[in-house]
PDB file of C-alpha atoms in Angstrom:
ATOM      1  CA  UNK L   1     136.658 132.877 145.607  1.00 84.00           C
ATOM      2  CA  UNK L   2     133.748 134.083 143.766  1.00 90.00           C
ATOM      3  CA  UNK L   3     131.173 133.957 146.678  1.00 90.00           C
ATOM      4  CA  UNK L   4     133.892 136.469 148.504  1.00 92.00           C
ATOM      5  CA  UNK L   5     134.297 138.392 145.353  1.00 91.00           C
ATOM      6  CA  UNK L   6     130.258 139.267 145.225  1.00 92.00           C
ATOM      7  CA  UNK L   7     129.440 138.892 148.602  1.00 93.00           C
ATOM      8  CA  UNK L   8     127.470 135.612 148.428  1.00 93.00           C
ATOM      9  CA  UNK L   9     127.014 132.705 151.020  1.00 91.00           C
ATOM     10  CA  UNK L  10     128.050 128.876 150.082  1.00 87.00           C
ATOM     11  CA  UNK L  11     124.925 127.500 147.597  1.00 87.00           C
ATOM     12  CA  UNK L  12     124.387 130.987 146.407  1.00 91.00           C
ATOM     13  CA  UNK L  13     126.290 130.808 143.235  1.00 94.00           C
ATOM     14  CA  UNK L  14     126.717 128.018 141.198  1.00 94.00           C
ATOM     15  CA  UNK L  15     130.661 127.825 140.312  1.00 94.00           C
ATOM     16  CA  UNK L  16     132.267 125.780 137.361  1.00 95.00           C
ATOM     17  CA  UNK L  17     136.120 126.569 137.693  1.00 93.00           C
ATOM     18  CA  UNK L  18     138.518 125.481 135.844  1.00 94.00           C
ATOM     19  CA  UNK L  19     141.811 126.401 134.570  1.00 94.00           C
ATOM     20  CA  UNK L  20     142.093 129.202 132.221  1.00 93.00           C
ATOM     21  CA  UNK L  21     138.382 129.390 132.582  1.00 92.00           C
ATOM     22  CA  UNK L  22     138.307 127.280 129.154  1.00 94.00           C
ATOM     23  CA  UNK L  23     134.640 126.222 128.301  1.00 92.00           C
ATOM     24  CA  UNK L  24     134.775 122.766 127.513  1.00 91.00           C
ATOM     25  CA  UNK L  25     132.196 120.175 126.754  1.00 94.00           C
ATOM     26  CA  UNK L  26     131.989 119.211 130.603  1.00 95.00           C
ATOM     27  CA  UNK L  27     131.963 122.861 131.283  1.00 95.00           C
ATOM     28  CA  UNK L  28     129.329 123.785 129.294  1.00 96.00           C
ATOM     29  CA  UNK L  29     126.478 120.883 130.336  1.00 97.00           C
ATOM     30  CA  UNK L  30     127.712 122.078 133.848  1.00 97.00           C
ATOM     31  CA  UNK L  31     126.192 125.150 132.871  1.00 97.00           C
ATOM     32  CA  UNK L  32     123.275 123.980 130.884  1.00 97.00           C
ATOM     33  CA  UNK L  33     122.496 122.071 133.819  1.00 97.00           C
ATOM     34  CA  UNK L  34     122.555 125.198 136.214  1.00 96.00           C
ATOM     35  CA  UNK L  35     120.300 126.673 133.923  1.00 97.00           C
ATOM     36  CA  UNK L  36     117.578 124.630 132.414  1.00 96.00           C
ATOM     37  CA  UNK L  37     117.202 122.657 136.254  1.00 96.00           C
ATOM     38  CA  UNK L  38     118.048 125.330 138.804  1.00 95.00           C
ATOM     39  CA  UNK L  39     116.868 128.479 136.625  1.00 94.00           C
ATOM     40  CA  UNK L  40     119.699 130.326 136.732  1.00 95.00           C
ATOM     41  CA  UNK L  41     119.351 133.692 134.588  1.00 96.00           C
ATOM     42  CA  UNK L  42     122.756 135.110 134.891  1.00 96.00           C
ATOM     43  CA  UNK L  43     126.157 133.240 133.594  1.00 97.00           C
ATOM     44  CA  UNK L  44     129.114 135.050 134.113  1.00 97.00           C
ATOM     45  CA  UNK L  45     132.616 134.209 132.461  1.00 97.00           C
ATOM     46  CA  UNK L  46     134.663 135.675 135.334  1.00 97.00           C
ATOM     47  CA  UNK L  47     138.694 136.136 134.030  1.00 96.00           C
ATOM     48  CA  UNK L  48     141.366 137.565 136.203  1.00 96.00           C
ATOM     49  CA  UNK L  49     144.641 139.179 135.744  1.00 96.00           C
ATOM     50  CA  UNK L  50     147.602 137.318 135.949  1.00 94.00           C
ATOM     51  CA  UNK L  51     146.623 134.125 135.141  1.00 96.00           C
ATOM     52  CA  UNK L  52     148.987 131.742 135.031  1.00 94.00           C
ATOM     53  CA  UNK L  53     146.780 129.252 132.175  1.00 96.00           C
ATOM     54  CA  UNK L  54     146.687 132.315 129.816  1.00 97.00           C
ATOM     55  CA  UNK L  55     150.542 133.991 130.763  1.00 95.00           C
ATOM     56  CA  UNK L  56     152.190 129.887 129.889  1.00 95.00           C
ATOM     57  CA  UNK L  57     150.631 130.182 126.464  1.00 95.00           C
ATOM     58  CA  UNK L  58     152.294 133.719 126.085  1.00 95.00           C
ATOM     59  CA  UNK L  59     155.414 132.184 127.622  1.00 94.00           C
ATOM     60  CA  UNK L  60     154.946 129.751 124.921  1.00 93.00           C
ATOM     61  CA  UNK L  61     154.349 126.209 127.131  1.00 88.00           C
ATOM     62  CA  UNK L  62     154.449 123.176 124.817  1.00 85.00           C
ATOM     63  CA  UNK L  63     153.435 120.814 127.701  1.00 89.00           C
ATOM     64  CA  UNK L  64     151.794 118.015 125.899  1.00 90.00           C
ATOM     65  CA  UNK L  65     149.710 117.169 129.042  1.00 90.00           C
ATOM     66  CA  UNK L  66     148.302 120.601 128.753  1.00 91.00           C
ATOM     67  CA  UNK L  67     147.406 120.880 124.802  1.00 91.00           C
ATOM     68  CA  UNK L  68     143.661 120.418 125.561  1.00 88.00           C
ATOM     69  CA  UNK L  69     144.108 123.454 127.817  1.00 91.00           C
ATOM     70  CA  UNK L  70     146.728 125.683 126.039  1.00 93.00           C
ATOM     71  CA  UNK L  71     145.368 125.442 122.449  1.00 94.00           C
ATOM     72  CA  UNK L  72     142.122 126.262 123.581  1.00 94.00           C
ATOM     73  CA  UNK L  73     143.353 129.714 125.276  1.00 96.00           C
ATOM     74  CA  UNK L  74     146.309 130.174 122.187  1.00 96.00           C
ATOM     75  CA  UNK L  75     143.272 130.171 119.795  1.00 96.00           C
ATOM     76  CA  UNK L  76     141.379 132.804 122.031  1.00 96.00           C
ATOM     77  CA  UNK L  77     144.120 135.564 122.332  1.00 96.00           C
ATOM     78  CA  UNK L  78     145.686 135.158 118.635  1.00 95.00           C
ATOM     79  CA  UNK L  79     149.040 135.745 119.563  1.00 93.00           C
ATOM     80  CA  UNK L  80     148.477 138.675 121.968  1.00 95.00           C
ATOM     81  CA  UNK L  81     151.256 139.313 124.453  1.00 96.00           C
ATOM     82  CA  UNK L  82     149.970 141.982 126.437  1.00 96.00           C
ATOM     83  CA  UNK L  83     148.767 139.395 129.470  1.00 96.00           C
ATOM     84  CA  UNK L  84     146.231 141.185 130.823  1.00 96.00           C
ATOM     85  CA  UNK L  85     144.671 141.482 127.395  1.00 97.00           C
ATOM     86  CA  UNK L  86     145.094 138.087 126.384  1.00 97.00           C
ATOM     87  CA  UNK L  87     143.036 137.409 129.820  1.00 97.00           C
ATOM     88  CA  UNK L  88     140.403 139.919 128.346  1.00 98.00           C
ATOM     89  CA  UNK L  89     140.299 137.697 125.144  1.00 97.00           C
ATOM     90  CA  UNK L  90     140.730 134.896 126.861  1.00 97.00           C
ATOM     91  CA  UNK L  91     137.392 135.209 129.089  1.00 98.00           C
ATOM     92  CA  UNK L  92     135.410 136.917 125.864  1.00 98.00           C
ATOM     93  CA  UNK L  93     136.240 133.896 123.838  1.00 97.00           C
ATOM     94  CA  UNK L  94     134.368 131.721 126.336  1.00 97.00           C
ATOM     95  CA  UNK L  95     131.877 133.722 126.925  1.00 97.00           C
ATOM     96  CA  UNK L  96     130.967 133.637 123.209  1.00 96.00           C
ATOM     97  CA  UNK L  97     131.533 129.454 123.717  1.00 96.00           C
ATOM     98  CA  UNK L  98     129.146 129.306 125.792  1.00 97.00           C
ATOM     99  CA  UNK L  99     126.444 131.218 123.508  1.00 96.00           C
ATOM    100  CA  UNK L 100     127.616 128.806 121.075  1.00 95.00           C
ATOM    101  CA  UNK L 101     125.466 125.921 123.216  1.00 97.00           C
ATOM    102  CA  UNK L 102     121.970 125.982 121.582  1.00 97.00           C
ATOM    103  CA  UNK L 103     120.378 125.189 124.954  1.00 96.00           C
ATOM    104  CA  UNK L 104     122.071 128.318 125.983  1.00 97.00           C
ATOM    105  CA  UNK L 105     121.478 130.852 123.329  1.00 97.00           C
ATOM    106  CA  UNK L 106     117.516 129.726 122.898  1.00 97.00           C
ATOM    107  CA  UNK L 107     117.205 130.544 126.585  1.00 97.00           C
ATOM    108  CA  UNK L 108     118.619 134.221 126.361  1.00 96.00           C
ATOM    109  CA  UNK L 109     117.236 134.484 123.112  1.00 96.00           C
ATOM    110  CA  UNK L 110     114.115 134.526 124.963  1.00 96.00           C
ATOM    111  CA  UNK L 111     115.247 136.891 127.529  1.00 96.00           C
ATOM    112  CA  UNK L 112     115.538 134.166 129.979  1.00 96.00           C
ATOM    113  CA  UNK L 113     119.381 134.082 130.596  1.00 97.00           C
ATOM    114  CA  UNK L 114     122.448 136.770 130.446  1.00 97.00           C
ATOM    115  CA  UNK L 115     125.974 135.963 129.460  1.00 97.00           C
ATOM    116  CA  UNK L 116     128.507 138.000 130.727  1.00 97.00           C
ATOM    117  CA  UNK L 117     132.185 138.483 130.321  1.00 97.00           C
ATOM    118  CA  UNK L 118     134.370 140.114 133.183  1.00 97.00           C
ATOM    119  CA  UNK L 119     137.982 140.301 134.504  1.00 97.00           C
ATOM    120  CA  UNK L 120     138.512 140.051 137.882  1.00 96.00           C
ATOM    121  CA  UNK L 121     141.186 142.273 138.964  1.00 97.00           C
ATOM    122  CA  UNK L 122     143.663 140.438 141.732  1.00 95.00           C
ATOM    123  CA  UNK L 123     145.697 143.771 143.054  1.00 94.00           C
ATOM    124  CA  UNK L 124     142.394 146.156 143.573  1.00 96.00           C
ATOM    125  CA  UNK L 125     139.640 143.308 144.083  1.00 94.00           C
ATOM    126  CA  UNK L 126     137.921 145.858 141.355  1.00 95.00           C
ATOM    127  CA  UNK L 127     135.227 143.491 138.603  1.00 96.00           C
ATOM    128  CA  UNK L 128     135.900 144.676 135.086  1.00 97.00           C
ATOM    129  CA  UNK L 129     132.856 143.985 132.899  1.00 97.00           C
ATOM    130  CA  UNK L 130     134.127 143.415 129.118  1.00 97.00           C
ATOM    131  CA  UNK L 131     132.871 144.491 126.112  1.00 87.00           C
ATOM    132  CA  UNK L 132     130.911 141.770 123.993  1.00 71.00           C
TER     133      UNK L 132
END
C-alpha cells in the first residue's frame, strides 16, 4: 500500500492503481485531475517486482479479456524476459506515457510537476528510483 510504503496517512497521496500500472486514458485524466485541481507537484510511476501483469506477458498469456492490458505492457518490455527488468521497463514506459499528456508535460515544463519512475521492491520493502 503506497501510504505504508512512504509513511503517509489516508488523503495524503493521491493513488491511481491499476494492473500492471498501465497508463491508460482513464489513468491519465486521473492524474491530470490530481494535478491541475489539487496541485499536486510530484507523480510517481511506482513498479514492483514480481508482478504478476508484467511476468503473464513473459509467460506469454493470450487471454483475450486481457489484450488491452497485456499488449500495452508486451510493447513496454520488447520481449525482455528477465522479470524484474521487464518491471523496470514496464514502469519507465509509463512514466514516459504520462509525459506524453500535454497537460502534463506543460506543467513540468514549467517546473511545476516531477515525473518519476521507481520499482518497489516486495522482499526488502527497499524504493528503487529508475533511470529516465
Amino acid at each position: 500500500v503506497p501510504e505504508d510504503i512512504f509513511m503517509c496517512g489516508l488523503g495524503d497521496l493521491f493513488v491511481v492503481r491499476v494492473a500492471g500500472n498501465v497508463a491508460e486514458e482513464t489513468q491519465i485524466a486521473s492524474i491530470v485531475y490530481a494535478v491541475e485541481h489539487l496541485d499536486v507537484a510530484l507523480v510517481m510511476v511506482l513498479g514492483h517486482t514480481h508482478c504478476g501483469a508484467v511476468s503473464a506477458v513473459v509467460e506469454g498469456c493470450e487471454d483475450e479479456s486481457l489484450i488491452s492490458l497485456t499488449s500495452q505492457i508486451a510493447q513496454a518490455i520488447h520481449g525482455e524476459r528477465d522479470i524484474k527488468q521487464a518491471c523496470c521497463l514496464n514502469t519507465l514506459a509509463s512514466a514516459h506515457r504520462l509525459r506524453d499528456a500535454p497537460e502534463l508535460r506543460k506543467r513540468e515544463d514549467e517546473g511545476k510537476l516531477t515525473i518519476l519512475a521507481a520499482l518497489y521492491h516486495i522482499g526488502s520493502g527497499r524504493v528503487e528510483m529508475l533511470d529516465q
